[in-house]
Coordinates of C-alpha atoms and ligand atoms in Angstrom, one line a residue:
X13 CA -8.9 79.4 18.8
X14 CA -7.7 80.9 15.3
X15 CA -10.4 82.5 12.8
X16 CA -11.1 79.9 9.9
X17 CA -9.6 80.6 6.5
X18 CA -12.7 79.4 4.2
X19 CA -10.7 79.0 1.0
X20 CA -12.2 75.9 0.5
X21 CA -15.6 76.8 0.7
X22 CA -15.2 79.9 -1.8
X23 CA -15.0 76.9 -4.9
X24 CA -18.3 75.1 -4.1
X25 CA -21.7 75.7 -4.5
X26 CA -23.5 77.3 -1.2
X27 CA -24.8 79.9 -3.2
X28 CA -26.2 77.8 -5.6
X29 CA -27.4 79.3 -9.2
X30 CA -30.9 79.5 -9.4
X31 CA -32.5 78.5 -12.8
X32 CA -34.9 80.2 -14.4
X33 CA -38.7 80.4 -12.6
X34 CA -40.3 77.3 -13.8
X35 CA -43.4 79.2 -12.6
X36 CA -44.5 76.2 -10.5
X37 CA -45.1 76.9 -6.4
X38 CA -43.6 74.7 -3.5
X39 CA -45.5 74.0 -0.7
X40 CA -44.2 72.9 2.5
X41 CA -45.6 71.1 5.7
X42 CA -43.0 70.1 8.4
X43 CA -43.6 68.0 11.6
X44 CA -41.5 66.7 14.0
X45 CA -38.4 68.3 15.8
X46 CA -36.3 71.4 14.6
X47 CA -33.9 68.8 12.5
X48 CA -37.0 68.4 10.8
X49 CA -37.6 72.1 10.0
X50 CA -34.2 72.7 9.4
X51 CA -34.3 70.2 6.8
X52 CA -37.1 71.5 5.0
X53 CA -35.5 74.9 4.7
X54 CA -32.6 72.8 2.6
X55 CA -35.2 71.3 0.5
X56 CA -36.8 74.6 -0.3
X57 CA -33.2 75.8 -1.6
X58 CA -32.3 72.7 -3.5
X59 CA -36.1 73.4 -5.3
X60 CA -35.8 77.0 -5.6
X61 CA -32.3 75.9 -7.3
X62 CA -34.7 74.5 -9.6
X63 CA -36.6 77.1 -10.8
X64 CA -39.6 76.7 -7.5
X65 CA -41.2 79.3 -5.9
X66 CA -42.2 78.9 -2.4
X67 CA -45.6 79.4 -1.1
X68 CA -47.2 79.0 2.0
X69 CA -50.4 79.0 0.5
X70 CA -51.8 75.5 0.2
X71 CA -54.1 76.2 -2.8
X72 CA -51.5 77.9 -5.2
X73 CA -49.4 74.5 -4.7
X74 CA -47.7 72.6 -7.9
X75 CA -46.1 70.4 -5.2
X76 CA -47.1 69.7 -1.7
X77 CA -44.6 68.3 0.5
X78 CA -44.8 67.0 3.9
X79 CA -42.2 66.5 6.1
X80 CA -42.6 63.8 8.4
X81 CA -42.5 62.6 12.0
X82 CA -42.3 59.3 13.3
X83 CA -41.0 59.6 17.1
X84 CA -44.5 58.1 18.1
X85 CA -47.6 56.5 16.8
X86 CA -49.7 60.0 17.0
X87 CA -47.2 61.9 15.1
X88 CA -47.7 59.2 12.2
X89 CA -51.6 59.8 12.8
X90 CA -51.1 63.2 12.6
X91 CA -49.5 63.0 9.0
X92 CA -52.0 60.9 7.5
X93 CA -55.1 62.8 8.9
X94 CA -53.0 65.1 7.1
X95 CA -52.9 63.2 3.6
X96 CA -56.6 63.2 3.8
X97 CA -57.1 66.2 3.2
X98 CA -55.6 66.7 0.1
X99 CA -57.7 64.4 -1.6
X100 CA -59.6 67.7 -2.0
X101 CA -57.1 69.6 -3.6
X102 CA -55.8 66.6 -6.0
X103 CA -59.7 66.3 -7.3
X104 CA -60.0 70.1 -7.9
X105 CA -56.0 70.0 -9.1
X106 CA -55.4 66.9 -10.9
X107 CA -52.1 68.4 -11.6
X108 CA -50.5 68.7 -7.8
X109 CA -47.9 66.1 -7.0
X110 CA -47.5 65.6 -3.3
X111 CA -44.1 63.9 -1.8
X112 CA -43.5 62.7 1.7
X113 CA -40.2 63.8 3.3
X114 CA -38.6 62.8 6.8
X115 CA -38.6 60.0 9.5
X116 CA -41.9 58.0 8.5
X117 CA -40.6 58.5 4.9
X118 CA -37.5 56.7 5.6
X119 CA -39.5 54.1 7.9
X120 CA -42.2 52.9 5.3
X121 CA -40.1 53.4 2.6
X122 CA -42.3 52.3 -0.6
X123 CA -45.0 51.0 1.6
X124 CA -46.3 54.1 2.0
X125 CA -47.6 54.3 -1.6
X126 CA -49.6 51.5 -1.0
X127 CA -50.7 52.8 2.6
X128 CA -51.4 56.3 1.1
X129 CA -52.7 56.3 -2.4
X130 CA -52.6 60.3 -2.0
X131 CA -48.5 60.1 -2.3
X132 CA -46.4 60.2 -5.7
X133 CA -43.4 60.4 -3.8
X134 CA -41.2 59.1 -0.8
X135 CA -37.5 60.9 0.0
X136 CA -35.9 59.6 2.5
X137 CA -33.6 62.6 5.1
X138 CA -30.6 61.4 3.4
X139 CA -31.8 61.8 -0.4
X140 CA -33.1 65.6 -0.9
X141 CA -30.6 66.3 -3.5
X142 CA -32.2 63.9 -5.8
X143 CA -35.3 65.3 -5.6
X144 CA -35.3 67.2 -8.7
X145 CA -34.8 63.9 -10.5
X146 CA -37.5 62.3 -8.3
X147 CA -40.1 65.4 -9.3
X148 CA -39.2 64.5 -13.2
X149 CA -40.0 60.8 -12.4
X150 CA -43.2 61.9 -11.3
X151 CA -43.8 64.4 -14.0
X152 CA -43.4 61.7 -16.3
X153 CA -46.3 59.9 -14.6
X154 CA -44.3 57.4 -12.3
X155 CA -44.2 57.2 -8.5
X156 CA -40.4 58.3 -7.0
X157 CA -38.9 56.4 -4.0
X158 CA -35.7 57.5 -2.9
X159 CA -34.7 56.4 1.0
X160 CA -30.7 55.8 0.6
X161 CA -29.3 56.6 4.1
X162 CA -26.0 58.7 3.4
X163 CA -22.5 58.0 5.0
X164 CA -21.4 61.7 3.8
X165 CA -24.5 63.7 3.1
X166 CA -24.3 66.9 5.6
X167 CA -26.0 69.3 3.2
X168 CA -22.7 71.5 4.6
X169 CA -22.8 72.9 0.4
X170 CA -26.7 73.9 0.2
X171 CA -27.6 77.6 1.7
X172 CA -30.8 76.8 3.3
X173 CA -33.7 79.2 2.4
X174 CA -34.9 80.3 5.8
X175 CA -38.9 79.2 5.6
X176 CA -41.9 81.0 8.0
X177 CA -38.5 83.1 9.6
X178 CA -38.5 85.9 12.2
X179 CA -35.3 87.1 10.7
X180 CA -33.8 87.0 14.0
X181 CA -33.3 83.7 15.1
X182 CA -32.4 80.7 12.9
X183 CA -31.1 76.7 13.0
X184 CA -28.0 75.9 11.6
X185 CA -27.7 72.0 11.6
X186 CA -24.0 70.8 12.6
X187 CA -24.3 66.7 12.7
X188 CA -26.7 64.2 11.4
X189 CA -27.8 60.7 11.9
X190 CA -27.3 59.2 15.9
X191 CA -25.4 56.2 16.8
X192 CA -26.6 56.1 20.4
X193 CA -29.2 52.6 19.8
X194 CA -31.7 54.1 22.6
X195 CA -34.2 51.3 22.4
X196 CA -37.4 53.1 22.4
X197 CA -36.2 55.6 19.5
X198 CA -36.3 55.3 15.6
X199 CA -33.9 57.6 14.6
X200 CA -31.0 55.9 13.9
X201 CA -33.4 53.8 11.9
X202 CA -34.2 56.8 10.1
X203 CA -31.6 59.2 9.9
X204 CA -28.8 56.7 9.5
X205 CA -24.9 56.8 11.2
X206 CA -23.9 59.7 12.9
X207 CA -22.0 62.4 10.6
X208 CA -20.6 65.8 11.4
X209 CA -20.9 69.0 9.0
X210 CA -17.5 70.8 7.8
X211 CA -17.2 73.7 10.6
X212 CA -16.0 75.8 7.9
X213 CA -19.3 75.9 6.3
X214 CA -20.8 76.1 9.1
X215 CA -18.9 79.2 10.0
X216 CA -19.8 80.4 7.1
X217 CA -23.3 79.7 7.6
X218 CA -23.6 82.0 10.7
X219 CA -21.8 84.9 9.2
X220 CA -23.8 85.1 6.2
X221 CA -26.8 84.3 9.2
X222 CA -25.2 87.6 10.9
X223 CA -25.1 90.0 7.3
X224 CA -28.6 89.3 6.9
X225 CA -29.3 90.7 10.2
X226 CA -29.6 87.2 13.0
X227 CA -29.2 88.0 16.1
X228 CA -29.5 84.1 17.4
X229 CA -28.6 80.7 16.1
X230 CA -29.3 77.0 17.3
X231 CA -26.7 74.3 16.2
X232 CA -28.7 71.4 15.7
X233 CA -28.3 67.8 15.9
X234 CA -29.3 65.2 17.2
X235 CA -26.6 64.5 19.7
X236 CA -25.0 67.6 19.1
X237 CA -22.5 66.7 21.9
X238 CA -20.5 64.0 20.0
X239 CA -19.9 66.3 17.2
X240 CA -17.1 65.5 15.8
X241 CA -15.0 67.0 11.8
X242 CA -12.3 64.8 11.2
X243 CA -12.4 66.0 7.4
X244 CA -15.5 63.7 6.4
X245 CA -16.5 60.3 7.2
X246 CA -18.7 58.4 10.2
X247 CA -18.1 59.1 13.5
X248 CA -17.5 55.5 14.3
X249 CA -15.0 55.6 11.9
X250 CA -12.6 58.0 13.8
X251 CA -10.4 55.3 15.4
X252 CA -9.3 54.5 11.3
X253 CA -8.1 58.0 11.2
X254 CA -4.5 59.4 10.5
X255 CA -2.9 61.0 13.3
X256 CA -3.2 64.3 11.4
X257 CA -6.6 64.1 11.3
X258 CA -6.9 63.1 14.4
X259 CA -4.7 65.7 16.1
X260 CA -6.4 68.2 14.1
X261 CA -9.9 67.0 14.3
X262 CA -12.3 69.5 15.6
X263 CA -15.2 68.0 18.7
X264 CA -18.1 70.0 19.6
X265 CA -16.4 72.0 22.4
X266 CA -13.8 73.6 20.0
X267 CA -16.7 74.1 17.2
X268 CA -18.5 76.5 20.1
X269 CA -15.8 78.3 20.2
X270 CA -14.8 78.9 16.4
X271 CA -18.6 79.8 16.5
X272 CA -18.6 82.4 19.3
X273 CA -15.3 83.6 18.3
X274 CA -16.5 83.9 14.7
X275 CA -19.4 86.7 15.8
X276 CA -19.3 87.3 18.7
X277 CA -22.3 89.0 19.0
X278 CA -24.3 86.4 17.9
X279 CA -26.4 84.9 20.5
X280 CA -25.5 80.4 20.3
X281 CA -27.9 78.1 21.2
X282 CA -27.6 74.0 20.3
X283 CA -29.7 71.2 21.2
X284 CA -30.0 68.4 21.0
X285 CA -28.0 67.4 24.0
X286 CA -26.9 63.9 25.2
X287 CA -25.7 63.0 29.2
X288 CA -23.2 59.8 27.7
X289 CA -22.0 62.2 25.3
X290 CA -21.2 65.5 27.1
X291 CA -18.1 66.6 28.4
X292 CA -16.8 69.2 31.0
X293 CA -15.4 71.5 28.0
X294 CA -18.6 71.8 26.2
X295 CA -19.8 73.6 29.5
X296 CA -16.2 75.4 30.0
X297 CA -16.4 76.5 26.6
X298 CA -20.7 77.8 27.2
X299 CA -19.1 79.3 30.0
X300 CA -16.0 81.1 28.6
X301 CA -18.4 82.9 25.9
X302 CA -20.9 85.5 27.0
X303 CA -22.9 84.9 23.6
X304 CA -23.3 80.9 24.0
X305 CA -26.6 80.9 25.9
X306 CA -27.2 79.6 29.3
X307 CA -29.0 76.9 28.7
X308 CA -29.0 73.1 27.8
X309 CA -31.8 70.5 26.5
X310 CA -30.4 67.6 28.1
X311 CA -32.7 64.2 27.7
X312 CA -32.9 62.1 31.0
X313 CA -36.0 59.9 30.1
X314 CA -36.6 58.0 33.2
X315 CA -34.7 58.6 36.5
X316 CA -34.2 54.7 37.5
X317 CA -31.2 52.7 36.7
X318 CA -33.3 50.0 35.9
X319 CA -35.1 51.7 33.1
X320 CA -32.1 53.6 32.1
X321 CA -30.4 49.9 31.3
X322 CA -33.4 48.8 29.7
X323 CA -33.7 52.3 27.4
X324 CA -29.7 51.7 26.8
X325 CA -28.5 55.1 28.1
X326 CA -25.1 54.6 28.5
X327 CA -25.0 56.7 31.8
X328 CA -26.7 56.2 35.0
X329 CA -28.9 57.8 37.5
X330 CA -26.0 58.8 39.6
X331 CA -23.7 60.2 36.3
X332 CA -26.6 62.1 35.4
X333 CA -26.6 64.1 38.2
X334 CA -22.9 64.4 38.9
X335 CA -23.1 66.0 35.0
X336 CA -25.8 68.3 36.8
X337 CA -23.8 69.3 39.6
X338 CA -20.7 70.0 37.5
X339 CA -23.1 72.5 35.2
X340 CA -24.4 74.2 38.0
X341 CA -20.8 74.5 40.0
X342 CA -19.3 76.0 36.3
X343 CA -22.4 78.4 35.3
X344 CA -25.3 78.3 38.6
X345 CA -27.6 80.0 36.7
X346 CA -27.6 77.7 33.7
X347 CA -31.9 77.0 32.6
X348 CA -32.2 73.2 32.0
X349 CA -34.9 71.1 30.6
X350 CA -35.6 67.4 29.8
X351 CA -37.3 64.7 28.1
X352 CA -38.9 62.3 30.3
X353 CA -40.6 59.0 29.1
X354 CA -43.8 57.9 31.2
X355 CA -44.2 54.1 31.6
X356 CA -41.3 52.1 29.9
X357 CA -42.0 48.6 29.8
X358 CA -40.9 46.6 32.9
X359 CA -41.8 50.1 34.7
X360 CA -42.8 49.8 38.3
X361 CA -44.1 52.3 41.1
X362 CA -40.5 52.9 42.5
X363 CA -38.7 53.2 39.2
X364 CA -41.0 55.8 38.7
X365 CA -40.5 57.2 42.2
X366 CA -37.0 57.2 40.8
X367 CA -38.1 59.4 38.3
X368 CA -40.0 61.9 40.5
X369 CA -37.2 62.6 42.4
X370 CA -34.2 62.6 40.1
X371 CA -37.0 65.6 38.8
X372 CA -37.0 67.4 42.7
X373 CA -33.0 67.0 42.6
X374 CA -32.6 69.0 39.3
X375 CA -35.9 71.4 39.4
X376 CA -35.8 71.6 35.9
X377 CA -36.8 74.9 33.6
X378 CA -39.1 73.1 31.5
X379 CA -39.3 69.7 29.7
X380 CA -40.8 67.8 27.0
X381 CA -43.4 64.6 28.7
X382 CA -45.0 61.5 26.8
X383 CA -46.3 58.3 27.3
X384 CA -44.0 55.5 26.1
X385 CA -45.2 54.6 22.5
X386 CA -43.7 51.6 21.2
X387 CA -42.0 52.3 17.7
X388 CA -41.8 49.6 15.4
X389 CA -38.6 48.2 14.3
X390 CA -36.9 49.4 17.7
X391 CA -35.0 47.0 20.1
X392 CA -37.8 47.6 22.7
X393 CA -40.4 47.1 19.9
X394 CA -38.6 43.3 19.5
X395 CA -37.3 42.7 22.9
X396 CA -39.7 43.8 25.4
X397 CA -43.9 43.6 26.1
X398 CA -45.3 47.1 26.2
X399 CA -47.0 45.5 29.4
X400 CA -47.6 49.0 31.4
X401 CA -51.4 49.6 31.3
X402 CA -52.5 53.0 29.1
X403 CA -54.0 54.0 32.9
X404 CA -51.1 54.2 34.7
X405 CA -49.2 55.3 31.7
X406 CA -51.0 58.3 31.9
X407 CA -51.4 58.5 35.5
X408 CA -47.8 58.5 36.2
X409 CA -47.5 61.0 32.8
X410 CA -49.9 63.5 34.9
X411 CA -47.6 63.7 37.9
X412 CA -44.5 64.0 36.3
X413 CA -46.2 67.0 34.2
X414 CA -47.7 68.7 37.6
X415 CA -44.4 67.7 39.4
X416 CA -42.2 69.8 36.1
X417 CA -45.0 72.8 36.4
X418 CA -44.2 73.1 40.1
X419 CA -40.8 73.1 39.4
X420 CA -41.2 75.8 36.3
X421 CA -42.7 78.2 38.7
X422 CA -40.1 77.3 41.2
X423 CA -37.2 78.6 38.2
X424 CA -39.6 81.5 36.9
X425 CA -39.8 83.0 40.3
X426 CA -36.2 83.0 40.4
X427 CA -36.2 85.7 38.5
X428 CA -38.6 88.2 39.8
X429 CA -36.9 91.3 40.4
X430 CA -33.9 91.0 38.3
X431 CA -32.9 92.5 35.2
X432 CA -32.6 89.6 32.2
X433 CA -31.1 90.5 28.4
X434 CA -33.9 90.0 26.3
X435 CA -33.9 89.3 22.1
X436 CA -37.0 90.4 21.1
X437 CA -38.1 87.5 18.2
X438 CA -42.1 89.3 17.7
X439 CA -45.6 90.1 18.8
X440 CA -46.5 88.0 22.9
X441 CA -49.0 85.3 21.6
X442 CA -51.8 87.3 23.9
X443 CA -51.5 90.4 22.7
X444 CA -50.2 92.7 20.3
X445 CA -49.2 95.7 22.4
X446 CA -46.4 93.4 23.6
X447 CA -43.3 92.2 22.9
X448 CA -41.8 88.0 22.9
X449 CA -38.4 87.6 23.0
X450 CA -36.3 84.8 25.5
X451 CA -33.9 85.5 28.3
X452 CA -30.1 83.7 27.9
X453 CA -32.0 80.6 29.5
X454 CA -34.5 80.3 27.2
X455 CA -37.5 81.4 29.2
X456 CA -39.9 83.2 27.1
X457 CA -40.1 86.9 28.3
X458 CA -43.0 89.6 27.6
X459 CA -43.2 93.0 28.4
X460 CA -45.0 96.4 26.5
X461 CA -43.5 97.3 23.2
X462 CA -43.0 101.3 23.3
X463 CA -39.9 102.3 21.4
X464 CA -38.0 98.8 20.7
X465 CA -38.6 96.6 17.7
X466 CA -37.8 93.2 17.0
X467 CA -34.2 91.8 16.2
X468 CA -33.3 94.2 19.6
X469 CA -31.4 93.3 22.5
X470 CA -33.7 94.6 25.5
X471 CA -32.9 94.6 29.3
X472 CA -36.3 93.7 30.7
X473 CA -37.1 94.1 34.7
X474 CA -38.9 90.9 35.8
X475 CA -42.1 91.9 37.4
X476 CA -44.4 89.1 37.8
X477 CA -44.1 85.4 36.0
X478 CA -46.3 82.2 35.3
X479 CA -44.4 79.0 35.4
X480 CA -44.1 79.2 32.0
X481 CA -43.5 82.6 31.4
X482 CA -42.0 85.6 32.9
X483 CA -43.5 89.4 32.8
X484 CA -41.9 92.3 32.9
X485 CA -40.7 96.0 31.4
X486 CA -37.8 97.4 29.2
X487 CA -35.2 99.5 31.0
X488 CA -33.4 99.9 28.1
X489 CA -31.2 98.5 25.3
X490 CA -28.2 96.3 25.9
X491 CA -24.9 98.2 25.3
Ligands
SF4_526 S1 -29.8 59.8 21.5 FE1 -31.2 58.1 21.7 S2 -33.2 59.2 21.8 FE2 -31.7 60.7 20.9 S3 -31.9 60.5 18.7 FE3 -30.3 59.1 19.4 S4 -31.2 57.1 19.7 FE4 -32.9 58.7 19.6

């Protein structure tokens, strides 16, 4: 694949101008997934455009912002527990404006100035270039409401400002919205139709990431697999499209490749993944690239046809693993993890049995486990009885979590003895005579510091692991 010409991007505004210091300090809160964080690091640059300084320190704050979560009832507990406490700060501050941002934004919409007299203002994922007209609203002593879902906005012209970084690994978000209607899930509710980000600018993106000194990126989305540039425009809209833009259009496969191509010593990551959505030449293409990582987030939820009908995957049990087996044949060593939903309604003993053993066929890496929590608004929400007891919930929750920990171990050990590439990201989390970093599938490695520092690519001998972790000592740098 040729290298992009980026004429186009030269005349608009990803470095944008920043005004003068207004001398007032941003503070930011994000929740949720790493769309969410990602996000925030936009809305830092469109404020630091205007004149904001960003602090993480919650006392110095002019504006608080908080972006949200609303995947499941606790993360929405989580964020008003949250709002509580700066009641404080507002009675000691009169001055400090605070502003929701995110999913629950975009859910309760105004509402949530009458459910949380704390808030001044509610901005939708859609609407963060209009919050410097939302802050004046608020400045002049109104509440601001902004929860427009976009068919267009990408954020593909703002340079994010990279927020609590490492300054070696960073997200770069490629699509947004999701079109996919899973029943339990309010996303599409909240982040609208599914749009794809010019892969000029996103090239772009990752060599500016690169001259700053990244060593890693993760191409975000979330259903990063149906990716598709077509020259602007919804992604259900592609069948309207001229045969030009068709026969030029560029799908996720060919985006990891300009990427890869584009540095190619830039270590690629992306997630999120979705089965219905992936195809052979996103994993030829992981394959054909030493710097795409072997690895894949790919969602299953429950491993029973039934449930997977009722959920409205549009794949079954069987494609599932056939999409397994194919990833496995292409790269074997490829780390995998999931998402896996405890207790859907209509959920019985055997469809979870289902679920147990679709997790023994595919031993995954690691994986993300919850209780079903009925989200309102959703298709499951309206059409189905959250009749599964909180008891077996939770039950059936605890074995798929002991049954993924087995499993963990079961991948960890696989790599006792070997020699893994390691990117060294900062200090282990128990102690600061050693080094974090991940292997190409994503396990977390640690191993003594000595000579190397972080933003280094390490070959690490795997001594000893946890199912979680694996343990080991440098050897040397990577040539
Ligand atoms: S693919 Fe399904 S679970 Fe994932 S964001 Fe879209 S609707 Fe939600």
């Amino acid at each position: 694949m040729g290298k992009l010409i980026d004429e186009k991007i030269q005349g608009t505004s990803l470095l944008t101008p920043k005004k003068t210091d207004n001398g007032r300090k941003l503070y930011i809160e994000s929740y949720g997934c790493q769309m969410n964080f990602s996000d925030s690091e936009i809305v830092a640059s469109i404020l630091s455009a205007e004149g904001f300084n960003t602090t993480n320190k919650l006392e110095e704050a002019d504006l608080v912002l908080v972006n949200t979560c609303s995947i499941r009832e606790k993360a929405e507990q989580t964020v008003r527990k949250r709002l509580e406490k700066f009641n404080a700060i507002k009675e000691s501050r009169p001055h400090v404006k605070v502003g929701v941002l995110g999913c629950m934004a975009e859910r309760l919409k105004s509402a949530f100035l009458e459910e949380e007299k704390i808030v001044d203002m509610v901005v939708g994922p859609d609407a963060y270039k209009d919050l410097p007209n939302l802050i004046q609203e608020v400045d002049e002593g109104r509440n601001a409401v902004n929860v427009i879902l976009s068919k267009e906005e990408t954020y593909a012209d703002i340079a994010p400002v990279r927020l609590n970084s490492n300054g070696v690994t960073a997200f770069v978000s490629i699509t947004r919205g999701c079109d996919n209607m899973c029943t339990f899930c309010v996303v599409p509710f909240t982040r609208g139709r599914e749009r794809s980000r010019d892969p000029h600018s996103i090239v772009k993106e990752v060599n500016e990431l690169w001259n700053k000194g990244f060593k890693e990126i993760t191409l975000l989305g979330q259903n990063v697999d149906s990716y598709l540039w077509y020259g602007g425009g919804l992604k259900k809209d592609f069948d309207k499209a001229s045969d030009l833009q068709k026969n030029t259009s560029i799908n996720f496969a060919k985006l990891l490749h300009l990427v890869a191509e584009a540095q190619p010593r830039m270590r690629i990551r992306f997630s999120t993944s979705n089965p219905q959505d992936m195809t052979l030449d996103v994993i030829e293409a992981m394959a054909a690239h030493d710097n795409i990582c072997k690895y894949i987030h790919l969602p299953v939820q429950s491993g029973s046809n039934k449930i997977l009908k009722a959920m409205n995957r549009q794949h079954t049990r069987e494609e599932y693993m056939a999409l397994i087996d194919n990833i496995r044949n292409i790269i074997p060593d490829c780390g995998i993890s999931q998402d896996m939903i405890a207790g859907f309604p209509t959920e019985t003993e055997e469809d979870h049995q289902d679920t147990l053993s679709l997790m023994d066929y595919v031993k995954y890496d690691f994986g993300f486990m919850f209780a079903y929590s009925e989200r309102p608004g959703t298709l499951a929400e309206r059409k189905l009885e959250d009749d599964i007891p909180l008891d077996v919930k939770k039950r059936r929750l605890n074995e798929i979590i002991t049954l993924q920990q087995r499993h963990a171990l079961y991948r960890t050990q696989q790599h006792l003895g070997k020699i893994e590439e390691v990117l060294i990201e900062g200090d282990s989390k128990k102690s600061d005579q050693e080094w974090m970093g991940r292997n190409t599938q994503n396990t977390v490695v640690v191993f003594p510091k000595e000579q190397y520092k972080v933003g280094d690519f390490v070959l690490v001998k795997i001594k000893d692991c946890t199912s979680a972790t694996l343990i080991g000592e440098a050897v040397g740098y990577t040539t």
